[in-house]
Amino acid sequence: MSYAPYAPPQHSQGHGGGYGPVYQYSPLGWKTTAAVGGIAGMLVVQPLQTALALVMADTLRHPTPEDLGVILLTGVVSLAQLVVSVCTYVFFLMWMHHAAKNVRAFGQQALTVTPGWAVGWWFVPFASIWMPFVAMREVWRASDPETVGPHAQRPWMSAPVPAKLGIWWATYILNGFLAMGIAIASMDFSGRSPVAGKPSAVSFLSHGLLTVAGVLIIIIIRELARRQEAAWERLSSGDVHGRAQTAASPYDATNPYVPTDTSNPYAPPRPG
C-alpha cells in the first residue's frame, strides 16, 4: 500500500450515524430471488391444499383402508406447505434485514427502525400488527435514488410511498385475523381440532387475501431491489464525478498556493 502524504482522510460511504456500526452496501441478489421464489411457492401449494380438502372432505371424515393413498397425499401436501412457509419467512426476513442495512450504507440519517428490529418486530405481539409495515415503508423511502448523495433532491422522509405497500399490509393482516378465526371456529369444546372438513366461504376469502398480499409483496421486493441498485449507482457515480473535478483543477489560478476546493485542506501547493 503506497503512502500519499497529501491524501485526505478516508471515510466510509455510509454509516449508522454517531458511533454506530459502519454499513457497506451489497446487492440484495440471491435473497431477492429466494424470497420471491418462496412466496410464489406458497401461492401454489396453499390453493392445492385447499383443493384437496374440498375434494376429499368426505373421505377424510370417514376414512377406509382403501383411502390410505389419499390420506398420504393430503399429508404430503400439508408437510410441503409447512416447509415452504418456514423457508419463505426465513428468506424474506433475511432480505428485509439486508435491505435495512443497505439504506444505512447510502448515508441516510434519522432512521428509526434498525436492521435487527426490521426483523424483530415480526415476533412482538400486538406490535407485529403495525411495526413491520413501518420498517418496510422506511426502507422503501430511504431507498429512493433521489434522496441519496450530497445533491439529493429531497430528504428521504418525504419520498412518496405507493398505494401497493398499504394494500399489501392490509390484506396480509386481514388474512391473519381470518385465519385465526377459522382456527378457533374449528376447535371443539375440548380444545381438540376435529378432522378437516370442507373449506368454508371464509376460508376461500382468506386464501384470496393471501394471494393478493403474496403477489403484491413479490412486486414490492423486486422493485425495492431495483431502487437500491439505482440509488447505489447514483451515489457511486456522483462520488467519482466529484473526485474527477477536484483532481482536474485543484488550484486557484490567481494564487497557486490556495486550493480551489476549500473542503480539501490536504491538497498540495502548486509547484513553481
PDB file of C-alpha atoms in Angstrom:
ATOM      1  CA  MET A   1       0.000   0.000   0.000  1.00  0.00           C
ATOM      2  CA  SER A   2       1.536   3.341  -1.111  1.00  0.00           C
ATOM      3  CA  TYR A   3       1.642   6.341   1.157  1.00  0.00           C
ATOM      4  CA  ALA A   4       0.258   9.651  -0.136  1.00  0.00           C
ATOM      5  CA  PRO A   5       1.248  12.473   2.243  1.00  0.00           C
ATOM      6  CA  TYR A   6      -1.351  14.871   0.837  1.00  0.00           C
ATOM      7  CA  ALA A   7      -4.247  12.452   0.582  1.00  0.00           C
ATOM      8  CA  PRO A   8      -7.365  13.462   2.535  1.00  0.00           C
ATOM      9  CA  PRO A   9      -8.664  11.203   5.295  1.00  0.00           C
ATOM     10  CA  GLN A  10     -10.743   8.301   4.027  1.00  0.00           C
ATOM     11  CA  HIS A  11     -14.261   7.748   5.274  1.00  0.00           C
ATOM     12  CA  SER A  12     -16.950   5.160   4.731  1.00  0.00           C
ATOM     13  CA  GLN A  13     -19.604   5.597   2.072  1.00  0.00           C
ATOM     14  CA  GLY A  14     -22.412   5.308   4.622  1.00  0.00           C
ATOM     15  CA  HIS A  15     -22.932   4.654   8.291  1.00  0.00           C
ATOM     16  CA  GLY A  16     -25.455   4.487  11.027  1.00  0.00           C
ATOM     17  CA  GLY A  17     -24.516   7.858  12.457  1.00  0.00           C
ATOM     18  CA  GLY A  18     -22.588   8.785  15.598  1.00  0.00           C
ATOM     19  CA  TYR A  19     -20.550   5.894  16.918  1.00  0.00           C
ATOM     20  CA  GLY A  20     -22.831   3.205  15.485  1.00  0.00           C
ATOM     21  CA  PRO A  21     -21.713   0.372  13.223  1.00  0.00           C
ATOM     22  CA  VAL A  22     -20.422   1.072   9.726  1.00  0.00           C
ATOM     23  CA  TYR A  23     -22.509  -0.477   6.941  1.00  0.00           C
ATOM     24  CA  GLN A  24     -21.360  -1.365   3.435  1.00  0.00           C
ATOM     25  CA  TYR A  25     -23.721  -1.721   0.508  1.00  0.00           C
ATOM     26  CA  SER A  26     -24.138  -5.054  -1.253  1.00  0.00           C
ATOM     27  CA  PRO A  27     -26.859  -6.014  -3.757  1.00  0.00           C
ATOM     28  CA  LEU A  28     -29.831  -7.956  -2.417  1.00  0.00           C
ATOM     29  CA  GLY A  29     -29.124 -10.508  -5.133  1.00  0.00           C
ATOM     30  CA  TRP A  30     -29.938 -14.108  -4.266  1.00  0.00           C
ATOM     31  CA  LYS A  31     -32.001 -13.090  -1.238  1.00  0.00           C
ATOM     32  CA  THR A  32     -34.443 -11.365  -3.567  1.00  0.00           C
ATOM     33  CA  THR A  33     -34.624 -14.489  -5.732  1.00  0.00           C
ATOM     34  CA  ALA A  34     -35.090 -16.774  -2.721  1.00  0.00           C
ATOM     35  CA  ALA A  35     -37.788 -14.616  -1.113  1.00  0.00           C
ATOM     36  CA  VAL A  36     -39.720 -14.240  -4.372  1.00  0.00           C
ATOM     37  CA  GLY A  37     -39.398 -17.951  -5.143  1.00  0.00           C
ATOM     38  CA  GLY A  38     -40.604 -18.929  -1.677  1.00  0.00           C
ATOM     39  CA  ILE A  39     -43.634 -16.650  -1.826  1.00  0.00           C
ATOM     40  CA  ALA A  40     -44.502 -17.939  -5.301  1.00  0.00           C
ATOM     41  CA  GLY A  41     -44.233 -21.486  -3.945  1.00  0.00           C
ATOM     42  CA  MET A  42     -46.661 -20.638  -1.139  1.00  0.00           C
ATOM     43  CA  LEU A  43     -49.114 -19.236  -3.682  1.00  0.00           C
ATOM     44  CA  VAL A  44     -49.048 -22.607  -5.467  1.00  0.00           C
ATOM     45  CA  VAL A  45     -49.033 -25.024  -2.520  1.00  0.00           C
ATOM     46  CA  GLN A  46     -51.743 -23.371  -0.439  1.00  0.00           C
ATOM     47  CA  PRO A  47     -54.512 -23.480  -3.088  1.00  0.00           C
ATOM     48  CA  LEU A  48     -53.521 -27.086  -3.808  1.00  0.00           C
ATOM     49  CA  GLN A  49     -54.073 -27.995  -0.173  1.00  0.00           C
ATOM     50  CA  THR A  50     -57.440 -26.215  -0.192  1.00  0.00           C
ATOM     51  CA  ALA A  51     -58.497 -28.051  -3.360  1.00  0.00           C
ATOM     52  CA  LEU A  52     -57.558 -31.400  -1.810  1.00  0.00           C
ATOM     53  CA  ALA A  53     -59.514 -30.574   1.336  1.00  0.00           C
ATOM     54  CA  LEU A  54     -62.529 -29.646  -0.774  1.00  0.00           C
ATOM     55  CA  VAL A  55     -62.456 -32.779  -2.933  1.00  0.00           C
ATOM     56  CA  MET A  56     -61.516 -35.229  -0.179  1.00  0.00           C
ATOM     57  CA  ALA A  57     -63.606 -33.836   2.682  1.00  0.00           C
ATOM     58  CA  ASP A  58     -65.918 -36.850   2.953  1.00  0.00           C
ATOM     59  CA  THR A  59     -63.034 -39.299   2.563  1.00  0.00           C
ATOM     60  CA  LEU A  60     -61.081 -37.669   5.370  1.00  0.00           C
ATOM     61  CA  ARG A  61     -64.149 -37.603   7.608  1.00  0.00           C
ATOM     62  CA  HIS A  62     -64.867 -41.343   7.182  1.00  0.00           C
ATOM     63  CA  PRO A  63     -61.606 -42.955   6.051  1.00  0.00           C
ATOM     64  CA  THR A  64     -61.323 -46.590   4.963  1.00  0.00           C
ATOM     65  CA  PRO A  65     -58.220 -48.715   4.346  1.00  0.00           C
ATOM     66  CA  GLU A  66     -58.640 -48.067   0.600  1.00  0.00           C
ATOM     67  CA  ASP A  67     -58.285 -44.344   1.199  1.00  0.00           C
ATOM     68  CA  LEU A  68     -54.745 -44.628   2.551  1.00  0.00           C
ATOM     69  CA  GLY A  69     -53.234 -43.169  -0.626  1.00  0.00           C
ATOM     70  CA  VAL A  70     -55.491 -40.115  -0.491  1.00  0.00           C
ATOM     71  CA  ILE A  71     -54.721 -39.538   3.172  1.00  0.00           C
ATOM     72  CA  LEU A  72     -50.997 -39.888   2.472  1.00  0.00           C
ATOM     73  CA  LEU A  73     -51.188 -37.381  -0.393  1.00  0.00           C
ATOM     74  CA  THR A  74     -53.001 -34.892   1.820  1.00  0.00           C
ATOM     75  CA  GLY A  75     -50.329 -35.289   4.489  1.00  0.00           C
ATOM     76  CA  VAL A  76     -47.511 -34.784   1.973  1.00  0.00           C
ATOM     77  CA  VAL A  77     -49.102 -31.586   0.647  1.00  0.00           C
ATOM     78  CA  SER A  78     -49.597 -30.283   4.201  1.00  0.00           C
ATOM     79  CA  LEU A  79     -45.958 -31.027   5.035  1.00  0.00           C
ATOM     80  CA  ALA A  80     -44.817 -29.309   1.831  1.00  0.00           C
ATOM     81  CA  GLN A  81     -46.849 -26.248   2.769  1.00  0.00           C
ATOM     82  CA  LEU A  82     -45.214 -26.133   6.201  1.00  0.00           C
ATOM     83  CA  VAL A  83     -41.686 -26.463   4.803  1.00  0.00           C
ATOM     84  CA  VAL A  84     -42.265 -23.871   2.079  1.00  0.00           C
ATOM     85  CA  SER A  85     -43.834 -21.445   4.569  1.00  0.00           C
ATOM     86  CA  VAL A  86     -40.943 -21.688   7.047  1.00  0.00           C
ATOM     87  CA  CYS A  87     -38.298 -21.303   4.325  1.00  0.00           C
ATOM     88  CA  THR A  88     -40.167 -18.360   2.821  1.00  0.00           C
ATOM     89  CA  TYR A  89     -40.347 -16.482   6.122  1.00  0.00           C
ATOM     90  CA  VAL A  90     -36.629 -17.103   6.725  1.00  0.00           C
ATOM     91  CA  PHE A  91     -35.634 -15.872   3.258  1.00  0.00           C
ATOM     92  CA  PHE A  92     -37.929 -12.853   3.448  1.00  0.00           C
ATOM     93  CA  LEU A  93     -36.596 -11.768   6.849  1.00  0.00           C
ATOM     94  CA  MET A  94     -33.011 -12.194   5.633  1.00  0.00           C
ATOM     95  CA  TRP A  95     -33.894  -9.997   2.671  1.00  0.00           C
ATOM     96  CA  MET A  96     -35.533  -7.396   4.926  1.00  0.00           C
ATOM     97  CA  HIS A  97     -32.504  -7.260   7.247  1.00  0.00           C
ATOM     98  CA  HIS A  98     -30.167  -6.806   4.283  1.00  0.00           C
ATOM     99  CA  ALA A  99     -32.328  -4.064   2.732  1.00  0.00           C
ATOM    100  CA  ALA A 100     -32.414  -2.170   6.040  1.00  0.00           C
ATOM    101  CA  LYS A 101     -28.605  -2.309   6.235  1.00  0.00           C
ATOM    102  CA  ASN A 102     -28.225  -1.040   2.686  1.00  0.00           C
ATOM    103  CA  VAL A 103     -30.125   2.194   3.319  1.00  0.00           C
ATOM    104  CA  ARG A 104     -27.615   2.974   6.054  1.00  0.00           C
ATOM    105  CA  ALA A 105     -24.801   2.399   3.565  1.00  0.00           C
ATOM    106  CA  PHE A 106     -26.423   5.134   1.462  1.00  0.00           C
ATOM    107  CA  GLY A 107     -25.722   7.542   4.329  1.00  0.00           C
ATOM    108  CA  GLN A 108     -29.391   8.055   5.235  1.00  0.00           C
ATOM    109  CA  GLN A 109     -29.846   9.650   8.659  1.00  0.00           C
ATOM    110  CA  ALA A 110     -32.636   9.734  11.275  1.00  0.00           C
ATOM    111  CA  LEU A 111     -33.748   6.172  10.506  1.00  0.00           C
ATOM    112  CA  THR A 112     -35.998   4.836  13.256  1.00  0.00           C
ATOM    113  CA  VAL A 113     -36.004   1.056  12.678  1.00  0.00           C
ATOM    114  CA  THR A 114     -32.670  -0.769  12.942  1.00  0.00           C
ATOM    115  CA  PRO A 115     -31.916  -3.785  10.723  1.00  0.00           C
ATOM    116  CA  GLY A 116     -32.351  -6.027  13.752  1.00  0.00           C
ATOM    117  CA  TRP A 117     -35.756  -4.617  14.623  1.00  0.00           C
ATOM    118  CA  ALA A 118     -36.833  -4.753  10.984  1.00  0.00           C
ATOM    119  CA  VAL A 119     -36.839  -8.497  11.683  1.00  0.00           C
ATOM    120  CA  GLY A 120     -37.625  -8.486  15.401  1.00  0.00           C
ATOM    121  CA  TRP A 121     -40.910  -6.567  15.158  1.00  0.00           C
ATOM    122  CA  TRP A 122     -42.457  -9.512  13.319  1.00  0.00           C
ATOM    123  CA  PHE A 123     -42.263 -11.546  16.539  1.00  0.00           C
ATOM    124  CA  VAL A 124     -43.526  -8.981  19.072  1.00  0.00           C
ATOM    125  CA  PRO A 125     -47.216  -9.490  19.991  1.00  0.00           C
ATOM    126  CA  PHE A 126     -49.524  -6.595  19.042  1.00  0.00           C
ATOM    127  CA  ALA A 127     -46.585  -4.533  17.721  1.00  0.00           C
ATOM    128  CA  SER A 128     -46.338  -7.025  14.849  1.00  0.00           C
ATOM    129  CA  ILE A 129     -49.675  -5.694  13.584  1.00  0.00           C
ATOM    130  CA  TRP A 130     -48.079  -2.362  12.617  1.00  0.00           C
ATOM    131  CA  MET A 131     -44.318  -2.081  13.101  1.00  0.00           C
ATOM    132  CA  PRO A 132     -43.182  -4.422  10.282  1.00  0.00           C
ATOM    133  CA  PHE A 133     -45.081  -2.172   7.883  1.00  0.00           C
ATOM    134  CA  VAL A 134     -43.342   0.875   9.386  1.00  0.00           C
ATOM    135  CA  ALA A 135     -39.992  -0.820   8.760  1.00  0.00           C
ATOM    136  CA  MET A 136     -40.874  -1.667   5.151  1.00  0.00           C
ATOM    137  CA  ARG A 137     -42.159   1.858   4.496  1.00  0.00           C
ATOM    138  CA  GLU A 138     -38.982   3.383   5.928  1.00  0.00           C
ATOM    139  CA  VAL A 139     -36.725   1.156   3.816  1.00  0.00           C
ATOM    140  CA  TRP A 140     -38.769   1.967   0.716  1.00  0.00           C
ATOM    141  CA  ARG A 141     -38.472   5.716   1.281  1.00  0.00           C
ATOM    142  CA  ALA A 142     -34.786   5.609   2.190  1.00  0.00           C
ATOM    143  CA  SER A 143     -34.068   3.593  -0.985  1.00  0.00           C
ATOM    144  CA  ASP A 144     -35.372   6.358  -3.250  1.00  0.00           C
ATOM    145  CA  PRO A 145     -32.472   7.237  -5.597  1.00  0.00           C
ATOM    146  CA  GLU A 146     -33.453  10.915  -5.467  1.00  0.00           C
ATOM    147  CA  THR A 147     -32.776  11.057  -1.714  1.00  0.00           C
ATOM    148  CA  VAL A 148     -29.159   9.852  -1.696  1.00  0.00           C
ATOM    149  CA  GLY A 149     -25.890  11.712  -2.045  1.00  0.00           C
ATOM    150  CA  PRO A 150     -24.851  15.328  -1.405  1.00  0.00           C
ATOM    151  CA  HIS A 151     -27.109  16.579  -4.208  1.00  0.00           C
ATOM    152  CA  ALA A 152     -30.269  14.770  -3.121  1.00  0.00           C
ATOM    153  CA  GLN A 153     -33.434  16.359  -4.475  1.00  0.00           C
ATOM    154  CA  ARG A 154     -35.391  15.788  -1.274  1.00  0.00           C
ATOM    155  CA  PRO A 155     -34.988  14.183   2.194  1.00  0.00           C
ATOM    156  CA  TRP A 156     -35.882  10.509   2.320  1.00  0.00           C
ATOM    157  CA  MET A 157     -38.661  11.179   4.861  1.00  0.00           C
ATOM    158  CA  SER A 158     -40.656  12.996   2.176  1.00  0.00           C
ATOM    159  CA  ALA A 159     -40.234  10.323  -0.503  1.00  0.00           C
ATOM    160  CA  PRO A 160     -43.602   9.053  -1.783  1.00  0.00           C
ATOM    161  CA  VAL A 161     -44.923   5.627  -0.813  1.00  0.00           C
ATOM    162  CA  PRO A 162     -47.041   3.759  -3.391  1.00  0.00           C
ATOM    163  CA  ALA A 163     -50.519   2.518  -2.514  1.00  0.00           C
ATOM    164  CA  LYS A 164     -49.466  -1.078  -3.065  1.00  0.00           C
ATOM    165  CA  LEU A 165     -47.487  -1.057   0.199  1.00  0.00           C
ATOM    166  CA  GLY A 166     -50.607  -0.219   2.191  1.00  0.00           C
ATOM    167  CA  ILE A 167     -52.772  -2.685   0.263  1.00  0.00           C
ATOM    168  CA  TRP A 168     -50.200  -5.439   0.779  1.00  0.00           C
ATOM    169  CA  TRP A 169     -50.128  -4.915   4.521  1.00  0.00           C
ATOM    170  CA  ALA A 170     -53.904  -4.543   4.865  1.00  0.00           C
ATOM    171  CA  THR A 171     -54.597  -7.798   3.002  1.00  0.00           C
ATOM    172  CA  TYR A 172     -51.853  -9.618   4.912  1.00  0.00           C
ATOM    173  CA  ILE A 173     -53.175  -8.547   8.324  1.00  0.00           C
ATOM    174  CA  LEU A 174     -56.816  -9.189   7.419  1.00  0.00           C
ATOM    175  CA  ASN A 175     -55.898 -12.666   6.218  1.00  0.00           C
ATOM    176  CA  GLY A 176     -54.154 -13.290   9.530  1.00  0.00           C
ATOM    177  CA  PHE A 177     -57.264 -12.378  11.509  1.00  0.00           C
ATOM    178  CA  LEU A 178     -59.465 -14.533   9.271  1.00  0.00           C
ATOM    179  CA  ALA A 179     -57.102 -17.499   9.578  1.00  0.00           C
ATOM    180  CA  MET A 180     -57.129 -17.115  13.359  1.00  0.00           C
ATOM    181  CA  GLY A 181     -60.926 -17.013  13.374  1.00  0.00           C
ATOM    182  CA  ILE A 182     -61.120 -20.133  11.200  1.00  0.00           C
ATOM    183  CA  ALA A 183     -58.761 -21.992  13.530  1.00  0.00           C
ATOM    184  CA  ILE A 184     -60.780 -21.009  16.611  1.00  0.00           C
ATOM    185  CA  ALA A 185     -64.081 -21.922  14.948  1.00  0.00           C
ATOM    186  CA  SER A 186     -62.756 -25.357  14.010  1.00  0.00           C
ATOM    187  CA  MET A 187     -61.968 -26.257  17.635  1.00  0.00           C
ATOM    188  CA  ASP A 188     -64.467 -28.255  19.654  1.00  0.00           C
ATOM    189  CA  PHE A 189     -65.199 -27.576  23.329  1.00  0.00           C
ATOM    190  CA  SER A 190     -62.482 -29.980  24.458  1.00  0.00           C
ATOM    191  CA  GLY A 191     -59.881 -27.899  22.683  1.00  0.00           C
ATOM    192  CA  ARG A 192     -59.092 -30.585  20.117  1.00  0.00           C
ATOM    193  CA  SER A 193     -59.181 -29.872  16.402  1.00  0.00           C
ATOM    194  CA  PRO A 194     -61.627 -32.138  14.574  1.00  0.00           C
ATOM    195  CA  VAL A 195     -60.938 -33.895  11.299  1.00  0.00           C
ATOM    196  CA  ALA A 196     -60.758 -31.367   8.491  1.00  0.00           C
ATOM    197  CA  GLY A 197     -63.962 -30.740   6.629  1.00  0.00           C
ATOM    198  CA  LYS A 198     -64.859 -28.747   3.552  1.00  0.00           C
ATOM    199  CA  PRO A 199     -63.350 -25.271   3.410  1.00  0.00           C
ATOM    200  CA  SER A 200     -65.863 -22.553   4.196  1.00  0.00           C
ATOM    201  CA  ALA A 201     -66.508 -19.345   2.272  1.00  0.00           C
ATOM    202  CA  VAL A 202     -64.358 -17.561   4.846  1.00  0.00           C
ATOM    203  CA  SER A 203     -61.509 -19.959   4.026  1.00  0.00           C
ATOM    204  CA  PHE A 204     -61.717 -19.056   0.351  1.00  0.00           C
ATOM    205  CA  LEU A 205     -61.787 -15.362   1.254  1.00  0.00           C
ATOM    206  CA  SER A 206     -58.695 -15.869   3.396  1.00  0.00           C
ATOM    207  CA  HIS A 207     -56.867 -17.592   0.543  1.00  0.00           C
ATOM    208  CA  GLY A 208     -57.901 -14.808  -1.818  1.00  0.00           C
ATOM    209  CA  LEU A 209     -56.490 -12.157   0.503  1.00  0.00           C
ATOM    210  CA  LEU A 210     -53.284 -14.141   0.932  1.00  0.00           C
ATOM    211  CA  THR A 211     -52.921 -14.400  -2.839  1.00  0.00           C
ATOM    212  CA  VAL A 212     -53.313 -10.632  -3.254  1.00  0.00           C
ATOM    213  CA  ALA A 213     -50.793  -9.998  -0.459  1.00  0.00           C
ATOM    214  CA  GLY A 214     -48.372 -12.523  -1.973  1.00  0.00           C
ATOM    215  CA  VAL A 215     -48.487 -11.030  -5.463  1.00  0.00           C
ATOM    216  CA  LEU A 216     -48.047  -7.501  -4.096  1.00  0.00           C
ATOM    217  CA  ILE A 217     -45.080  -8.359  -1.873  1.00  0.00           C
ATOM    218  CA  ILE A 218     -43.363 -10.067  -4.816  1.00  0.00           C
ATOM    219  CA  ILE A 219     -43.743  -6.841  -6.807  1.00  0.00           C
ATOM    220  CA  ILE A 220     -42.536  -4.767  -3.833  1.00  0.00           C
ATOM    221  CA  ILE A 221     -39.481  -6.952  -3.230  1.00  0.00           C
ATOM    222  CA  ARG A 222     -38.394  -6.801  -6.862  1.00  0.00           C
ATOM    223  CA  GLU A 223     -38.983  -3.050  -7.173  1.00  0.00           C
ATOM    224  CA  LEU A 224     -37.195  -2.252  -3.921  1.00  0.00           C
ATOM    225  CA  ALA A 225     -34.167  -4.286  -5.012  1.00  0.00           C
ATOM    226  CA  ARG A 226     -34.028  -2.252  -8.249  1.00  0.00           C
ATOM    227  CA  ARG A 227     -34.432   1.014  -6.310  1.00  0.00           C
ATOM    228  CA  GLN A 228     -31.462   0.169  -4.105  1.00  0.00           C
ATOM    229  CA  GLU A 229     -29.309  -0.700  -7.103  1.00  0.00           C
ATOM    230  CA  ALA A 230     -30.253   2.598  -8.760  1.00  0.00           C
ATOM    231  CA  ALA A 231     -29.583   4.515  -5.536  1.00  0.00           C
ATOM    232  CA  TRP A 232     -26.137   2.984  -5.191  1.00  0.00           C
ATOM    233  CA  GLU A 233     -25.281   3.650  -8.842  1.00  0.00           C
ATOM    234  CA  ARG A 234     -26.285   7.280  -8.421  1.00  0.00           C
ATOM    235  CA  LEU A 235     -24.298   7.643  -5.205  1.00  0.00           C
ATOM    236  CA  SER A 236     -21.211   5.962  -6.668  1.00  0.00           C
ATOM    237  CA  SER A 237     -21.258   7.896  -9.937  1.00  0.00           C
ATOM    238  CA  GLY A 238     -21.663  11.162  -8.037  1.00  0.00           C
ATOM    239  CA  ASP A 239     -18.601  10.409  -5.900  1.00  0.00           C
ATOM    240  CA  VAL A 240     -16.484   9.538  -8.956  1.00  0.00           C
ATOM    241  CA  HIS A 241     -17.562  12.745 -10.724  1.00  0.00           C
ATOM    242  CA  GLY A 242     -16.690  14.828  -7.684  1.00  0.00           C
ATOM    243  CA  ARG A 243     -13.210  13.316  -7.371  1.00  0.00           C
ATOM    244  CA  ALA A 244     -12.536  13.838 -11.076  1.00  0.00           C
ATOM    245  CA  GLN A 245     -13.419  17.523 -10.851  1.00  0.00           C
ATOM    246  CA  THR A 246     -11.164  18.052  -7.840  1.00  0.00           C
ATOM    247  CA  ALA A 247      -8.237  16.256  -9.463  1.00  0.00           C
ATOM    248  CA  ALA A 248      -8.585  18.212 -12.723  1.00  0.00           C
ATOM    249  CA  SER A 249      -8.301  21.696 -11.237  1.00  0.00           C
ATOM    250  CA  PRO A 250      -7.464  21.882  -7.523  1.00  0.00           C
ATOM    251  CA  TYR A 251      -5.853  25.349  -7.645  1.00  0.00           C
ATOM    252  CA  ASP A 252      -6.903  28.950  -7.757  1.00  0.00           C
ATOM    253  CA  ALA A 253      -5.279  30.465 -10.860  1.00  0.00           C
ATOM    254  CA  THR A 254      -4.636  33.773  -9.059  1.00  0.00           C
ATOM    255  CA  ASN A 255      -2.959  32.134  -6.100  1.00  0.00           C
ATOM    256  CA  PRO A 256      -1.239  28.797  -6.848  1.00  0.00           C
ATOM    257  CA  TYR A 257      -0.881  28.028  -3.154  1.00  0.00           C
ATOM    258  CA  VAL A 258      -4.594  28.130  -2.336  1.00  0.00           C
ATOM    259  CA  PRO A 259      -6.630  25.102  -3.428  1.00  0.00           C
ATOM    260  CA  THR A 260      -9.936  25.906  -5.150  1.00  0.00           C
ATOM    261  CA  ASP A 261     -11.595  23.068  -3.256  1.00  0.00           C
ATOM    262  CA  THR A 262     -11.590  24.511   0.247  1.00  0.00           C
ATOM    263  CA  SER A 263     -13.153  21.319   1.549  1.00  0.00           C
ATOM    264  CA  ASN A 264      -9.815  19.575   0.860  1.00  0.00           C
ATOM    265  CA  PRO A 265      -7.206  21.194   3.121  1.00  0.00           C
ATOM    266  CA  TYR A 266      -4.730  18.441   2.236  1.00  0.00           C
ATOM    267  CA  ALA A 267      -4.268  19.483  -1.421  1.00  0.00           C
ATOM    268  CA  PRO A 268      -0.536  20.087  -2.123  1.00  0.00           C
ATOM    269  CA  PRO A 269       0.746  23.545  -3.149  1.00  0.00           C
ATOM    270  CA  ARG A 270       1.170  24.079  -6.881  1.00  0.00           C
ATOM    271  CA  PRO A 271       4.787  23.527  -7.973  1.00  0.00           C
ATOM    272  CA  GLY A 272       6.623  26.686  -9.049  1.00  0.00           C
TER     273      GLY A 272
END
